[in-house]
Tab-separated table of C-alpha atoms and ligand atoms in Angstrom:
chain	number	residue	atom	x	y	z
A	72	UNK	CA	216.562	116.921	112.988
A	73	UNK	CA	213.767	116.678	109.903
A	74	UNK	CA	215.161	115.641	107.334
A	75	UNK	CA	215.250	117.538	103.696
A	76	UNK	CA	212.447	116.442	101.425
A	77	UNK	CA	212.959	115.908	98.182
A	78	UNK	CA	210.172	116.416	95.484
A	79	UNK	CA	211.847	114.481	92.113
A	80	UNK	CA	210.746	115.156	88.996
A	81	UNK	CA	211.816	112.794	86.198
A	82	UNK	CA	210.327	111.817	82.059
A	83	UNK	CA	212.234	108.701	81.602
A	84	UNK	CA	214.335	106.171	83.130
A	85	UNK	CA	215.040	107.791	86.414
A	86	UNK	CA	218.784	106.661	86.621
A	87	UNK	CA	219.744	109.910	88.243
A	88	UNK	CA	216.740	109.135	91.005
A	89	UNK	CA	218.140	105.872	91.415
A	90	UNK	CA	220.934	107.586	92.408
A	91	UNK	CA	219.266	109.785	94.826
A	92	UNK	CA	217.232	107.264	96.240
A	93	UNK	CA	220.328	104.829	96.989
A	94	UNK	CA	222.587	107.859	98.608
A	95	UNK	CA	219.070	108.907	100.813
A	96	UNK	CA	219.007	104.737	102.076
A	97	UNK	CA	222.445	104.372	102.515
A	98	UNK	CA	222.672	107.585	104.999
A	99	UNK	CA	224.960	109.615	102.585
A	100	UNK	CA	222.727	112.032	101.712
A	101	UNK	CA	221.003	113.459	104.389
A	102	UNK	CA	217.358	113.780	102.213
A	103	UNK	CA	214.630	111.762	101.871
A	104	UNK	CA	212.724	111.030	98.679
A	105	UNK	CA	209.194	112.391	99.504
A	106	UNK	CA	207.903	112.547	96.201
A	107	UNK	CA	208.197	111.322	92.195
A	108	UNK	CA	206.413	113.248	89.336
A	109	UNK	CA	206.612	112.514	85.814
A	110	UNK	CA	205.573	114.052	82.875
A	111	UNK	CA	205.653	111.240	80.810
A	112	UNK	CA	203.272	107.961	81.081
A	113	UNK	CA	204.659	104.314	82.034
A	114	UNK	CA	208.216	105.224	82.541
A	115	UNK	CA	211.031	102.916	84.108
A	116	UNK	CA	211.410	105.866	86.749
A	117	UNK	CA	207.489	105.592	88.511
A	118	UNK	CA	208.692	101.858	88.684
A	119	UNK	CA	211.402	102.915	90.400
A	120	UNK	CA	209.809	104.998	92.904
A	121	UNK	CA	207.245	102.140	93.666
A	122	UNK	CA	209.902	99.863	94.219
A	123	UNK	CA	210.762	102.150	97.262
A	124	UNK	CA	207.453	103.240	98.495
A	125	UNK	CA	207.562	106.725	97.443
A	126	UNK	CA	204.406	108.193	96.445
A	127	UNK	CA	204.256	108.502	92.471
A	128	UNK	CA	202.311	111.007	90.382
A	129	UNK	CA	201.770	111.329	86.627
A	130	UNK	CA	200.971	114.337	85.481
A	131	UNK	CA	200.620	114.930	81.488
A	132	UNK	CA	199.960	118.084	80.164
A	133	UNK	CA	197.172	116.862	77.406
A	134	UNK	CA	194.893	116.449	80.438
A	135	UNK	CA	195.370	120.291	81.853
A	136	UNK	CA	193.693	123.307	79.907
A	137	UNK	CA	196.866	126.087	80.278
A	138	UNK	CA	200.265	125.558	81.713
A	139	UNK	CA	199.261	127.419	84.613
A	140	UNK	CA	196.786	125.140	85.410
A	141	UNK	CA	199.544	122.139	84.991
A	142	UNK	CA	201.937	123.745	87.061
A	143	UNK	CA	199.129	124.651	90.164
A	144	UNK	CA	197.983	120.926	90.264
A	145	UNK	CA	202.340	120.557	89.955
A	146	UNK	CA	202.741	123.332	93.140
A	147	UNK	CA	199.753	121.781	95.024
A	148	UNK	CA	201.416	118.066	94.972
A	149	UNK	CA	205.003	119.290	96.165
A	150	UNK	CA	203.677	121.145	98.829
A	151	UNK	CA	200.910	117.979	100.201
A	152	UNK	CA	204.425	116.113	100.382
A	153	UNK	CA	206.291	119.502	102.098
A	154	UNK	CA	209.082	119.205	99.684
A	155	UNK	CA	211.707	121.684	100.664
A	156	UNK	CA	213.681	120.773	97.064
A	157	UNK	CA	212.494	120.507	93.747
A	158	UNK	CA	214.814	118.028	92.082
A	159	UNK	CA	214.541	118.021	88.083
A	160	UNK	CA	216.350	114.299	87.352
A	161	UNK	CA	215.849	114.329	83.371
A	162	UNK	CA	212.413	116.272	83.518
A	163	UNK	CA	212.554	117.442	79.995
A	164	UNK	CA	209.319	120.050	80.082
A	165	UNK	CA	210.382	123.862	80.765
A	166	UNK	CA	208.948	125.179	83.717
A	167	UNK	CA	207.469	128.388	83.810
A	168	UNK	CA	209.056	131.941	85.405
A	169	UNK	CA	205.535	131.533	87.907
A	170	UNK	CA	206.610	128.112	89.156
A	171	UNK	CA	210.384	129.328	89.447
A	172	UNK	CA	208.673	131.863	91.398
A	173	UNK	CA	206.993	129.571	93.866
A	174	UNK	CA	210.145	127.938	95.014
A	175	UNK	CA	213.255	130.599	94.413
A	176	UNK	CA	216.135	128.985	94.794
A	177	UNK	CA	215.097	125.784	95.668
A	178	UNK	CA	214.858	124.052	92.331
A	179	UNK	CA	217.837	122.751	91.365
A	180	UNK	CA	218.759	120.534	87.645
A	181	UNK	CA	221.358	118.259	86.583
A	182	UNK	CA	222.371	118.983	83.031
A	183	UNK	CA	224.386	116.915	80.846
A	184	UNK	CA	227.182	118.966	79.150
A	185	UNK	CA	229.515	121.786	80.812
A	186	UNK	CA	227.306	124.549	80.820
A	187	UNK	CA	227.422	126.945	79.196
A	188	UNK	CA	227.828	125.003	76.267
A	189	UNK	CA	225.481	122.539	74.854
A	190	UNK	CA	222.034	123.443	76.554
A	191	UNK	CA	219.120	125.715	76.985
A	192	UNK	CA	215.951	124.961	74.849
A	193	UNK	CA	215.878	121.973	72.329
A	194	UNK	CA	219.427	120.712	74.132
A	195	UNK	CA	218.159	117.590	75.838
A	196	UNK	CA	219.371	113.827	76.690
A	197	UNK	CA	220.729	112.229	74.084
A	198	UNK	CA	220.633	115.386	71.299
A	199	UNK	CA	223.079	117.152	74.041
A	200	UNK	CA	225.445	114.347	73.188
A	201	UNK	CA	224.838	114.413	69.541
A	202	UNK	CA	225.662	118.029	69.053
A	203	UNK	CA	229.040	117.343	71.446
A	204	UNK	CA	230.097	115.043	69.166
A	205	UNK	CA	229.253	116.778	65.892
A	206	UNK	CA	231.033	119.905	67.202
A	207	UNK	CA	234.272	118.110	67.638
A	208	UNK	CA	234.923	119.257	71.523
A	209	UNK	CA	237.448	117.126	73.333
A	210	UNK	CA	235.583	117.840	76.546
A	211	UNK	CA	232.232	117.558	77.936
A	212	UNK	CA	230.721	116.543	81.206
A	213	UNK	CA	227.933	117.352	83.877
A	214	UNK	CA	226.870	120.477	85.274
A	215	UNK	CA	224.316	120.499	88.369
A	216	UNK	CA	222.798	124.071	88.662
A	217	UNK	CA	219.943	125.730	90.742
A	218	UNK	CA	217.025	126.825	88.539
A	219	UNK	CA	215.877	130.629	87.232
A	220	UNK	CA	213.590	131.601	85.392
A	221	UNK	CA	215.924	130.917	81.779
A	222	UNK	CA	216.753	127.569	80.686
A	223	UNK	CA	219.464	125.977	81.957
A	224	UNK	CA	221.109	129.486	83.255
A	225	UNK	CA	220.886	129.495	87.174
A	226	UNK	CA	224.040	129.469	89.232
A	227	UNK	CA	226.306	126.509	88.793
A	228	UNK	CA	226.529	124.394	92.026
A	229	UNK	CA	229.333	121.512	90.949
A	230	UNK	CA	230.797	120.459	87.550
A	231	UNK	CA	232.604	117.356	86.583
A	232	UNK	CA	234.826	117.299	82.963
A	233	UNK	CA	234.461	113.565	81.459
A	234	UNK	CA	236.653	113.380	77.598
A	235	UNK	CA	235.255	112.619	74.985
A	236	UNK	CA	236.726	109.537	72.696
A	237	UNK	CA	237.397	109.801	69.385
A	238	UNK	CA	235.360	106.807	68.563
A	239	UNK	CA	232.434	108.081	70.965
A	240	UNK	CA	228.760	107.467	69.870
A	241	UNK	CA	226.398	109.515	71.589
A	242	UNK	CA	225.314	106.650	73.806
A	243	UNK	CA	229.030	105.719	74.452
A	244	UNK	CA	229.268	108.880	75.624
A	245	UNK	CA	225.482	109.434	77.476
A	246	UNK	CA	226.616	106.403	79.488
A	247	UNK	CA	230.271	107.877	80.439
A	248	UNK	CA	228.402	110.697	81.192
A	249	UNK	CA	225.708	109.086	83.468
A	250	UNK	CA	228.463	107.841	85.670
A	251	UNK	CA	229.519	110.679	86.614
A	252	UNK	CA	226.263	112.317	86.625
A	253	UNK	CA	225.412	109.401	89.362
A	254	UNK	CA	228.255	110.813	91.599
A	255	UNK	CA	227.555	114.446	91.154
A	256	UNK	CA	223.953	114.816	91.886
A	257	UNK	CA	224.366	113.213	95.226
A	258	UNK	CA	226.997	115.257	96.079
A	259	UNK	CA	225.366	118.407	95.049
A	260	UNK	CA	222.178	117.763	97.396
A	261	UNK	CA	224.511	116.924	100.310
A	262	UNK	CA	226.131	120.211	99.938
A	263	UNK	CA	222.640	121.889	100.150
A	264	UNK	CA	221.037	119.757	102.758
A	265	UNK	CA	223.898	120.173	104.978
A	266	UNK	CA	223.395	124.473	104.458
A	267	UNK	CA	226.721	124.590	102.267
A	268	UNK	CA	225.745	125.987	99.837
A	269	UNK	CA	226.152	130.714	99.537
A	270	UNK	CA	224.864	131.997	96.487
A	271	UNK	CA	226.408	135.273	95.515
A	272	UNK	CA	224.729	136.708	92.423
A	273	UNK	CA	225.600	134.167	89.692
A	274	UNK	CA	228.386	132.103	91.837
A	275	UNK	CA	227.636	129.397	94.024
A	276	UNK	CA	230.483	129.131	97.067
A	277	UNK	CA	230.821	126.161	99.510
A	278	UNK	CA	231.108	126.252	102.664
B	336	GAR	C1	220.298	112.618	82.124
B	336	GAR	O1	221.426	112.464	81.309
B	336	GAR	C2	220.079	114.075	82.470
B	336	GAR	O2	221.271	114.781	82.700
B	336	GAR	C3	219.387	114.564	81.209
B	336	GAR	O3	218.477	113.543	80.907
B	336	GAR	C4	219.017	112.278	81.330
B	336	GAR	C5	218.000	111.567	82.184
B	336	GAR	O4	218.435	110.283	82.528
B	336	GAR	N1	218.749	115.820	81.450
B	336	GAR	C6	218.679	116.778	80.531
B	336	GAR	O5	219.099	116.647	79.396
B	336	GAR	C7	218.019	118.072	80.995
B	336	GAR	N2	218.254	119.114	80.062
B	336	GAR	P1	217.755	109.492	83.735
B	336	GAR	O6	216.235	109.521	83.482
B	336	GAR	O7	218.306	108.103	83.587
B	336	GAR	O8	218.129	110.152	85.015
């Protein structure tokens, strides 16, 4: 059976592709890593994705005259790889409704906080963390979602709680949080490679 490519697109370190690559080699995760794009120049995660072989792109908006024109060259480089998923693994530019468009329902985000709280625009990395500790919750965690055309408002796939400490910094807690986020996204792609996965209006069931 042909396996379910994966087009990742990452801005920084690339833990959470780390993740995905490892579950893809160890057999886990029935997916292979067919392509990385960043948005960002020189970051640990195209490193990563050399490391294993798997075709890297940069892509950085200064060099494109419109967004449409980012997101065509964007389209044109997922589909020369036949990526079946678009993976966002800490890709922290917005994409538009006309790329959501392109591939509906097959776009899918890891976010870190318990959606809905603590995200959409401006709620990123290490600020999510920042604003979950200034707010005083005693809860936060991971929430991996497919993509609309909002920001971070697409069905919910899984969600994992992780506490937060009273003496929590935000990169105490950003690192709690990556744990789990290393379990999660794995999981979450399993469950939709292996057809799992029944969306019903906002709710995401599993099979
Ligand atoms: C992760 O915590 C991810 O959830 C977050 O960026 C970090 C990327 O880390 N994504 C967002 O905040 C998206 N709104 P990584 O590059 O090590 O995977």
């Amino acid at each position: 059976m042909r396996k379910l490519k994966l087009g990742v697109l990452v801005s920084g370190g690339g833990s959470n592709l780390q993740s995905i690559i490892d579950s893809c080699e160890t057999g886990y995760l029935p997916a292979e890593t067919a392509v990385v794009i960043s948005n960002k120049p020189e970051v640990y995660a195209l490193e990563r994705a050399n490391k294993h072989d798997i075709p890297a792109y940069t892509l950085l908006s200064k060099d494109y005259k419109t967004s449409r024109e980012y997101e065509d060259e964007l389209i044109f480089i997922l589909e020369k790889h036949d990526v079946d998923l678009v993976v966002l693994a800490g890709f922290i530019k917005v994409l538009s409704p006309y790329f959501v468009s392109k591939f509906t329902r097959k776009i899918v985000n890891i976010h870190p906080s318990l959606i809905p709280s603590f995200c959409g625009r401006g709620f990123y990395g290490k600020k999510v963390h920042e604003a979950v500790i200034e707010y005083g919750v005693k809860i936060t965690g991971v929430t991996v979602h497919f993509v609309d055309e909002g920001t971070d408002t697409g069905p919910i796939i899984l969600q994992r709680a992780v506490p937060v400490k009273d003496d929590d910094t935000p990169d105490t807690l950003a690192a709690r949080v990556l744990i789990e986020e290393h379990k999660i996204y794995p999981e979450a792609l399993k469950l939709y490679a292996e057809d799992r996965l029944i969306i019903k209006g906002r709710r995401v069931l599993i099979k």
